[in-house]
Short mmCIF file of C-alpha atoms and ligand atoms in Angstrom, two decimals:
data_model
loop_
_atom_site.label_atom_id
_atom_site.label_comp_id
_atom_site.label_asym_id
_atom_site.label_seq_id
_atom_site.Cartn_x
_atom_site.Cartn_y
_atom_site.Cartn_z
CA MET A 1 0.10 160.86 124.13
CA THR A 2 -0.83 160.05 127.76
CA ILE A 3 -4.15 158.39 128.37
CA THR A 4 -5.92 159.01 131.69
CA ALA A 5 -9.22 157.72 132.88
CA ASP A 6 -10.86 159.09 136.00
CA GLY A 7 -13.82 157.28 137.54
CA LEU A 8 -14.89 156.10 134.11
CA THR A 9 -18.33 154.45 134.25
CA LYS A 10 -20.61 153.11 131.49
CA ARG A 11 -23.95 151.36 131.95
CA TYR A 12 -26.16 149.59 129.37
CA GLY A 13 -29.63 149.41 130.82
CA GLY A 14 -29.18 147.43 134.10
CA VAL A 15 -25.72 146.21 133.21
CA THR A 16 -22.69 148.23 134.48
CA ALA A 17 -20.11 147.46 131.80
CA LEU A 18 -17.48 149.74 133.34
CA SER A 19 -17.40 150.80 136.98
CA LYS A 20 -15.30 153.73 138.19
CA VAL A 21 -12.16 152.81 136.29
CA SER A 22 -9.24 155.11 136.86
CA PHE A 23 -5.72 154.76 135.47
CA SER A 24 -2.91 156.71 133.83
CA VAL A 25 -0.78 155.45 130.95
CA PRO A 26 2.44 157.35 130.18
CA ALA A 27 3.15 158.53 126.64
CA GLY A 28 4.80 155.86 124.55
CA ALA A 29 3.63 152.88 126.64
CA PHE A 30 2.20 149.69 125.29
CA PHE A 31 -0.76 149.17 127.58
CA ALA A 32 -2.59 145.83 127.41
CA VAL A 33 -5.98 145.27 129.00
CA VAL A 34 -6.75 141.66 129.63
CA GLY A 35 -9.79 139.93 131.16
CA PRO A 36 -12.45 137.32 130.41
CA SER A 37 -15.15 137.86 127.90
CA GLY A 38 -17.84 140.32 129.04
CA CYS A 39 -15.59 142.09 131.59
CA GLY A 40 -15.84 145.48 129.90
CA LYS A 41 -12.70 145.60 127.70
CA SER A 42 -14.45 146.63 124.50
CA THR A 43 -16.55 149.23 126.36
CA LEU A 44 -13.30 150.80 127.57
CA PHE A 45 -11.95 150.70 124.03
CA ARG A 46 -14.99 152.39 122.59
CA LEU A 47 -14.97 155.07 125.26
CA VAL A 48 -11.30 155.97 124.57
CA ALA A 49 -11.89 155.88 120.87
CA GLY A 50 -14.88 158.21 121.27
CA LEU A 51 -17.41 155.79 119.89
CA GLU A 52 -19.44 156.06 123.09
CA HIS A 53 -20.15 158.67 125.81
CA PRO A 54 -19.38 157.71 129.46
CA ASP A 55 -22.22 157.90 132.03
CA ALA A 56 -19.70 159.22 134.64
CA GLY A 57 -16.02 160.08 134.87
CA LYS A 58 -13.83 161.31 132.18
CA ILE A 59 -11.02 160.49 129.76
CA LEU A 60 -8.04 162.75 129.22
CA LEU A 61 -5.78 162.47 126.22
CA ASN A 62 -2.57 164.35 126.74
CA GLY A 63 -4.22 166.03 129.70
CA GLU A 64 -7.18 167.28 127.65
CA ASP A 65 -10.66 166.18 128.73
CA VAL A 66 -12.13 164.56 125.61
CA SER A 67 -15.21 163.01 127.09
CA GLY A 68 -16.99 165.58 129.37
CA ALA A 69 -20.60 166.44 128.68
CA ASP A 70 -19.52 169.86 127.38
CA ALA A 71 -16.16 168.82 126.04
CA PHE A 72 -16.90 165.70 123.99
CA VAL A 73 -14.30 165.40 121.26
CA PRO A 74 -15.53 163.22 118.32
CA PRO A 75 -13.37 160.17 117.34
CA GLU A 76 -11.92 161.83 114.16
CA GLU A 77 -10.54 164.70 116.22
CA ARG A 78 -8.91 162.58 118.96
CA ARG A 79 -5.76 161.66 116.94
CA VAL A 80 -6.45 158.09 117.92
CA GLY A 81 -6.02 155.36 115.32
CA VAL A 82 -8.07 152.20 115.57
CA VAL A 83 -7.09 148.72 114.40
CA PHE A 84 -9.74 146.02 114.44
CA GLN A 85 -9.35 142.32 113.86
CA SER A 86 -10.33 142.66 110.22
CA TYR A 87 -7.90 145.68 109.73
CA ALA A 88 -10.66 147.29 107.56
CA LEU A 89 -8.46 148.06 104.62
CA TRP A 90 -9.94 149.30 101.37
CA PRO A 91 -9.85 146.08 99.23
CA HIS A 92 -9.86 147.94 95.87
CA MET A 93 -6.91 150.16 96.78
CA THR A 94 -3.21 149.30 96.80
CA VAL A 95 -1.07 149.52 99.96
CA GLU A 96 -0.03 152.97 98.86
CA GLY A 97 -3.71 154.00 98.24
CA ASN A 98 -4.73 152.75 101.66
CA VAL A 99 -1.93 154.66 103.53
CA ALA A 100 -2.35 157.80 101.35
CA PHE A 101 -6.16 157.88 102.00
CA PRO A 102 -6.08 159.88 105.29
CA TYR A 103 -3.94 162.53 103.55
CA GLU A 104 -6.34 162.77 100.57
CA ALA A 105 -9.24 163.02 103.01
CA ARG A 106 -7.52 166.07 104.52
CA GLY A 107 -7.31 167.71 101.10
CA LEU A 108 -3.84 166.87 99.79
CA SER A 109 -3.46 166.13 96.05
CA LYS A 110 -3.01 162.53 94.98
CA ASP A 111 0.71 163.02 94.39
CA GLN A 112 1.26 164.87 97.73
CA ALA A 113 -0.66 162.18 99.57
CA LYS A 114 1.43 159.45 97.98
CA ALA A 115 4.71 161.17 98.86
CA ALA A 116 3.54 161.67 102.45
CA ALA A 117 2.36 158.05 102.71
CA LEU A 118 5.73 156.69 101.56
CA ALA A 119 7.40 157.53 104.85
CA HIS A 120 4.93 155.42 106.76
CA ILE A 121 5.06 152.61 104.21
CA ARG A 122 8.86 152.53 104.76
CA THR A 123 8.32 152.56 108.57
CA VAL A 124 6.49 149.27 108.25
CA ALA A 125 8.94 147.97 105.63
CA LEU A 126 6.35 147.52 102.89
CA GLU A 127 7.86 149.68 100.14
CA PRO A 128 8.51 146.74 97.70
CA LEU A 129 4.82 145.75 98.01
CA LYS A 130 3.27 149.23 97.84
CA ASP A 131 1.40 148.47 94.59
CA ARG A 132 -0.24 145.33 95.91
CA ARG A 133 -3.87 145.11 96.96
CA PRO A 134 -4.74 143.71 100.41
CA ASP A 135 -5.82 140.35 99.09
CA ALA A 136 -2.27 139.75 97.78
CA LEU A 137 -0.76 140.34 101.25
CA SER A 138 -0.22 138.00 104.21
CA GLY A 139 -2.07 138.67 107.47
CA GLY A 140 1.05 140.21 108.98
CA GLN A 141 1.54 142.50 106.02
CA ARG A 142 -2.08 143.64 106.23
CA GLN A 143 -1.67 144.45 109.83
CA ARG A 144 1.35 146.61 108.94
CA VAL A 145 -0.71 148.47 106.33
CA ALA A 146 -3.38 149.15 108.94
CA LEU A 147 -0.72 150.50 111.34
CA ALA A 148 0.89 152.66 108.68
CA ARG A 149 -2.57 154.07 107.87
CA CYS A 150 -2.99 155.04 111.57
CA LEU A 151 0.31 156.92 111.40
CA ALA A 152 -0.81 158.67 108.21
CA GLY A 153 -3.93 159.70 110.12
CA GLU A 154 -1.46 161.38 112.56
CA ALA A 155 -2.52 159.04 115.37
CA LYS A 156 -0.65 159.71 118.54
CA THR A 157 -2.35 156.76 120.12
CA ILE A 158 -3.26 153.40 118.48
CA LEU A 159 -6.11 151.34 119.91
CA MET A 160 -6.33 147.63 119.04
CA ASP A 161 -9.18 145.36 119.85
CA GLU A 162 -8.23 141.73 119.73
CA PRO A 163 -6.33 142.17 116.47
CA LEU A 164 -4.83 138.65 116.65
CA ALA A 165 -7.86 136.72 117.69
CA ASN A 166 -8.68 133.79 115.35
CA LEU A 167 -5.21 133.48 113.97
CA ASP A 168 -3.37 130.20 114.07
CA PRO A 169 -0.60 130.17 116.77
CA HIS A 170 2.28 130.34 114.33
CA LEU A 171 0.99 133.44 112.59
CA ARG A 172 0.01 134.94 115.94
CA SER A 173 3.56 134.87 117.25
CA GLU A 174 4.79 136.38 113.97
CA MET A 175 2.29 139.24 114.30
CA GLU A 176 3.19 139.76 117.94
CA ALA A 177 6.75 140.23 116.92
CA GLU A 178 5.64 142.71 114.22
CA LEU A 179 3.60 144.67 116.72
CA LYS A 180 6.39 144.78 119.13
CA SER A 181 8.87 146.07 116.56
CA PHE A 182 6.35 148.59 115.24
CA HIS A 183 5.84 149.93 118.79
CA THR A 184 9.61 150.11 119.43
CA ARG A 185 10.23 151.98 116.20
CA THR A 186 7.41 154.51 116.46
CA GLY A 187 6.92 154.91 120.23
CA VAL A 188 3.16 155.42 119.64
CA THR A 189 1.10 155.00 122.82
CA THR A 190 -0.86 151.82 122.31
CA LEU A 191 -3.97 150.56 124.05
CA TYR A 192 -4.30 146.84 123.33
CA ILE A 193 -7.39 144.81 124.26
CA THR A 194 -7.19 141.06 124.52
CA HIS A 195 -8.64 138.08 126.38
CA ASP A 196 -5.36 136.32 125.94
CA GLN A 197 -3.15 136.85 128.98
CA ARG A 198 -0.11 135.27 127.29
CA GLU A 199 -0.36 137.82 124.47
CA ALA A 200 -0.78 140.69 126.87
CA MET A 201 2.26 139.60 128.85
CA ALA A 202 4.43 139.23 125.75
CA LEU A 203 3.54 142.71 124.40
CA ALA A 204 2.80 145.06 127.27
CA ASP A 205 5.02 147.50 129.16
CA VAL A 206 2.05 147.86 131.51
CA MET A 207 -1.00 145.74 131.73
CA ALA A 208 -4.30 145.78 133.51
CA VAL A 209 -6.41 142.80 134.56
CA MET A 210 -10.10 143.46 134.40
CA ASP A 211 -13.10 141.63 135.84
CA GLN A 212 -16.75 142.68 135.95
CA GLY A 213 -16.17 146.21 134.81
CA ARG A 214 -13.33 146.95 137.21
CA PHE A 215 -9.55 147.05 137.16
CA LEU A 216 -8.23 144.32 139.53
CA GLN A 217 -4.58 145.25 139.16
CA MET A 218 -2.44 147.34 136.89
CA GLY A 219 1.33 147.16 136.55
CA PRO A 220 4.25 145.70 134.51
CA PRO A 221 3.52 142.13 133.37
CA ARG A 222 6.25 140.72 135.58
CA GLU A 223 4.79 142.42 138.69
CA ILE A 224 1.33 141.03 137.86
CA PHE A 225 2.67 137.51 137.30
CA GLU A 226 4.95 137.48 140.33
CA ARG A 227 2.99 139.64 142.76
CA PRO A 228 -0.69 139.36 142.05
CA SER A 229 -2.72 141.53 144.48
CA THR A 230 -5.74 139.25 144.57
CA ALA A 231 -6.55 135.56 144.31
CA LYS A 232 -8.61 136.31 141.08
CA VAL A 233 -5.56 137.85 139.41
CA ALA A 234 -3.34 135.00 140.59
CA ARG A 235 -5.80 132.47 139.13
CA PHE A 236 -6.32 134.34 135.89
CA ILE A 237 -2.67 135.07 135.07
CA GLY A 238 -0.42 132.08 134.45
CA ARG A 239 -0.56 128.71 135.92
CA GLY A 240 -0.34 128.08 139.64
CA THR A 241 -2.19 127.04 142.75
CA VAL A 242 -3.86 129.28 145.29
CA LEU A 243 -3.85 127.75 148.80
CA LYS A 244 -5.24 128.77 152.18
CA THR A 245 -2.59 128.60 154.92
CA VAL A 246 -1.23 130.45 157.90
CA VAL A 247 1.87 132.65 157.49
CA ALA A 248 4.33 133.17 160.34
CA ALA A 249 7.85 134.51 160.18
CA ARG A 250 8.03 134.65 156.42
CA SER A 251 7.10 131.03 155.95
CA ALA A 252 4.01 128.93 155.69
CA ASN A 253 2.91 125.30 155.55
CA ILE A 254 2.00 123.49 152.35
CA GLY A 255 0.91 120.13 153.75
CA ALA A 256 3.79 119.13 156.13
CA LEU A 257 6.31 121.23 154.19
CA ARG A 258 7.51 124.53 155.68
CA VAL A 259 7.96 126.90 152.80
CA PRO A 260 9.58 130.37 152.55
CA VAL A 261 7.13 133.00 151.40
CA THR A 262 7.48 136.42 149.86
CA ALA A 263 5.04 139.16 150.86
CA ARG A 264 4.53 142.85 150.33
CA GLU A 265 4.66 143.48 154.04
CA ASN A 266 4.60 141.49 157.28
CA MET A 267 1.41 139.44 156.79
CA ASP A 268 1.42 136.96 159.69
CA GLY A 269 -1.86 135.13 160.13
CA PRO A 270 -4.32 133.28 157.91
CA ALA A 271 -3.67 134.02 154.23
CA GLU A 272 -3.87 132.79 150.73
CA ILE A 273 -0.67 131.97 148.99
CA LEU A 274 0.14 131.41 145.30
CA VAL A 275 2.54 128.60 144.30
CA ARG A 276 3.83 128.69 140.68
CA PRO A 277 5.05 125.49 138.93
CA ARG A 278 8.54 126.97 138.48
CA ASP A 279 8.90 127.05 142.34
CA ILE A 280 8.16 123.35 142.72
CA SER A 281 10.84 120.87 142.12
CA LEU A 282 10.47 117.16 141.72
CA GLY A 283 12.85 114.76 143.48
CA ASN A 284 13.23 112.00 145.95
CA GLU A 285 12.43 113.98 149.09
CA GLY A 286 9.62 116.26 150.19
CA LEU A 287 5.88 116.15 149.99
CA ARG A 288 4.41 112.94 148.68
CA ALA A 289 2.09 113.54 145.74
CA ARG A 290 0.30 111.62 143.10
CA VAL A 291 0.02 112.81 139.50
CA ILE A 292 -3.61 113.25 138.50
CA ALA A 293 -3.40 114.60 134.94
CA VAL A 294 -0.63 115.36 132.47
CA HIS A 295 -0.45 117.47 129.31
CA TYR A 296 2.58 117.35 127.17
CA ARG A 297 3.54 120.87 125.94
CA GLY A 298 6.51 120.39 123.65
CA GLY A 299 9.50 119.63 125.91
CA VAL A 300 7.59 120.19 129.21
CA TRP A 301 5.06 117.99 130.89
CA GLU A 302 2.46 120.13 132.71
CA ALA A 303 0.62 118.23 135.35
CA GLN A 304 -1.61 118.48 138.38
CA ALA A 305 -0.71 116.55 141.51
CA GLU A 306 -2.56 115.67 144.59
CA ALA A 307 -0.22 116.22 147.53
CA GLU A 308 -0.55 114.82 151.06
CA GLY A 309 -2.34 117.21 153.35
CA VAL A 310 -3.02 119.86 150.61
CA SER A 311 -6.61 120.51 149.72
CA GLU A 312 -6.03 121.96 146.21
CA LEU A 313 -4.34 120.24 143.29
CA LEU A 314 -0.79 121.55 142.72
CA GLU A 315 0.20 122.64 139.28
CA ILE A 316 3.63 121.28 138.43
CA ASP A 317 5.99 121.21 135.52
CA SER A 318 8.55 118.54 134.59
CA ARG A 319 11.21 118.31 131.92
CA ALA A 320 11.15 114.48 132.33
CA PRO A 321 8.12 112.46 131.22
CA LEU A 322 5.32 112.22 133.77
CA SER A 323 2.31 109.93 133.73
CA ALA A 324 -1.03 109.96 135.54
CA GLY A 325 -1.01 107.81 138.68
CA GLU A 326 2.73 107.98 139.39
CA THR A 327 3.94 109.05 142.79
CA LEU A 328 6.46 111.92 143.25
CA HIS A 329 8.07 113.99 145.93
CA LEU A 330 7.81 117.71 145.77
CA ALA A 331 9.87 120.51 147.21
CA VAL A 332 8.63 124.13 147.15
CA ALA A 333 11.25 126.87 147.03
CA ASN A 334 8.87 129.88 147.42
CA ALA A 335 5.28 131.09 147.45
CA TRP A 336 3.69 134.57 147.22
CA VAL A 337 1.39 135.79 149.89
CA ILE A 338 -1.63 137.39 148.24
CA PRO A 339 -2.21 140.77 149.87
CA ASP A 340 -6.05 140.99 149.51
P1 ADP B 401 -15.57 142.41 126.65
O1 ADP B 401 -15.05 143.27 125.57
O2 ADP B 401 -14.66 142.30 127.85
O3 ADP B 401 -16.03 141.08 126.20
P2 ADP B 401 -17.82 144.26 126.72
O4 ADP B 401 -17.23 145.61 126.96
O5 ADP B 401 -18.16 143.98 125.28
O6 ADP B 401 -16.85 143.16 127.28
O7 ADP B 401 -19.16 144.06 127.53
C1 ADP B 401 -19.24 144.38 128.98
C2 ADP B 401 -20.68 144.11 129.42
O8 ADP B 401 -21.55 145.12 128.85
C3 ADP B 401 -21.23 142.76 129.04
O9 ADP B 401 -22.08 142.36 130.06
C4 ADP B 401 -22.03 143.09 127.79
O10 ADP B 401 -23.12 142.18 127.62
C5 ADP B 401 -22.51 144.52 128.06
N1 ADP B 401 -22.69 145.32 126.78
C6 ADP B 401 -21.68 145.72 126.04
N2 ADP B 401 -22.18 146.46 124.98
C7 ADP B 401 -23.49 146.51 125.19
C8 ADP B 401 -24.56 147.21 124.46
N3 ADP B 401 -24.29 147.91 123.35
N4 ADP B 401 -25.81 147.05 124.90
C9 ADP B 401 -26.06 146.36 126.07
N5 ADP B 401 -25.06 145.70 126.74
C10 ADP B 401 -23.80 145.80 126.35
#
């Protein structure tokens, strides 16, 4: 199911939670929306789910306007499945009972509903556990039950609002893998809301970065990481340093270093550039810098360095130990010229 928003706007009193948001997500995509707390992600989610009416603009599901003043389609008729953080499973029902529930609600007999549920229970590989209740399942298994129940509800789109928030990192990566394989197997269009850019990047085919009710940029995760369109996106996604400089002939100065730059088009003149740690190498030659702070991240030392003639701290990575106060020499292989 395609999801399209056209000028979508939502206000709460004096607060504009969503401001003229337009986008189009192809059927079968995993679309992650990421942004800081309060930027309007949940508002977007509730509008697509049909839990709220927009003040202006519209939402089209598979080309059908579902949100117009005359055409408002209620949530239960949108064929949109919703997965929240808690998964909201029925605690007194088994896995089978939970997944069969949408069929029973549509009038199938208990046996028919169970038979229909089985296909979805198999899709999420829970057949051996179908007689268990949710409290006897792991978090990942509960998530799979919630997804299977969406399929039983004939969801053509699944909406997820921070389903992995508050999980410990180990469980979180297991759940991410589950979500990814569920999506690959079913091809259900997914709208995934998160404040965690790392999670969005790992899961999405296409992601959007939001701030203050607007979409700053939308595209494949790699495009957003490598070619951010604004300094805000560059600072929000991944580590790196945004610097003011002057671009000429596809190169720019970082301190006394002349560095090749990549740009969308010829952008000679004053500009902001983004330097990622992976483009900075540490050696015996180059820009003199002093390490200010170091964090050890399992195999990699992430640090900030004050470089001669550079006003911002440079984010650097090292596979060899670094310590605060030591002096280094940096070479920069490339930087991205931020278009806006
Ligand atoms: P996010 O999910 O990104 O944290 P929200 O969509 O929840 O952001 O909120 C966007 C803005 O709208 C915030 O300023 C929030 O305070 C405001 N807001 C959200 N829901 C309501 C509501 N029901 N009443 C009043 N203000 C709201």
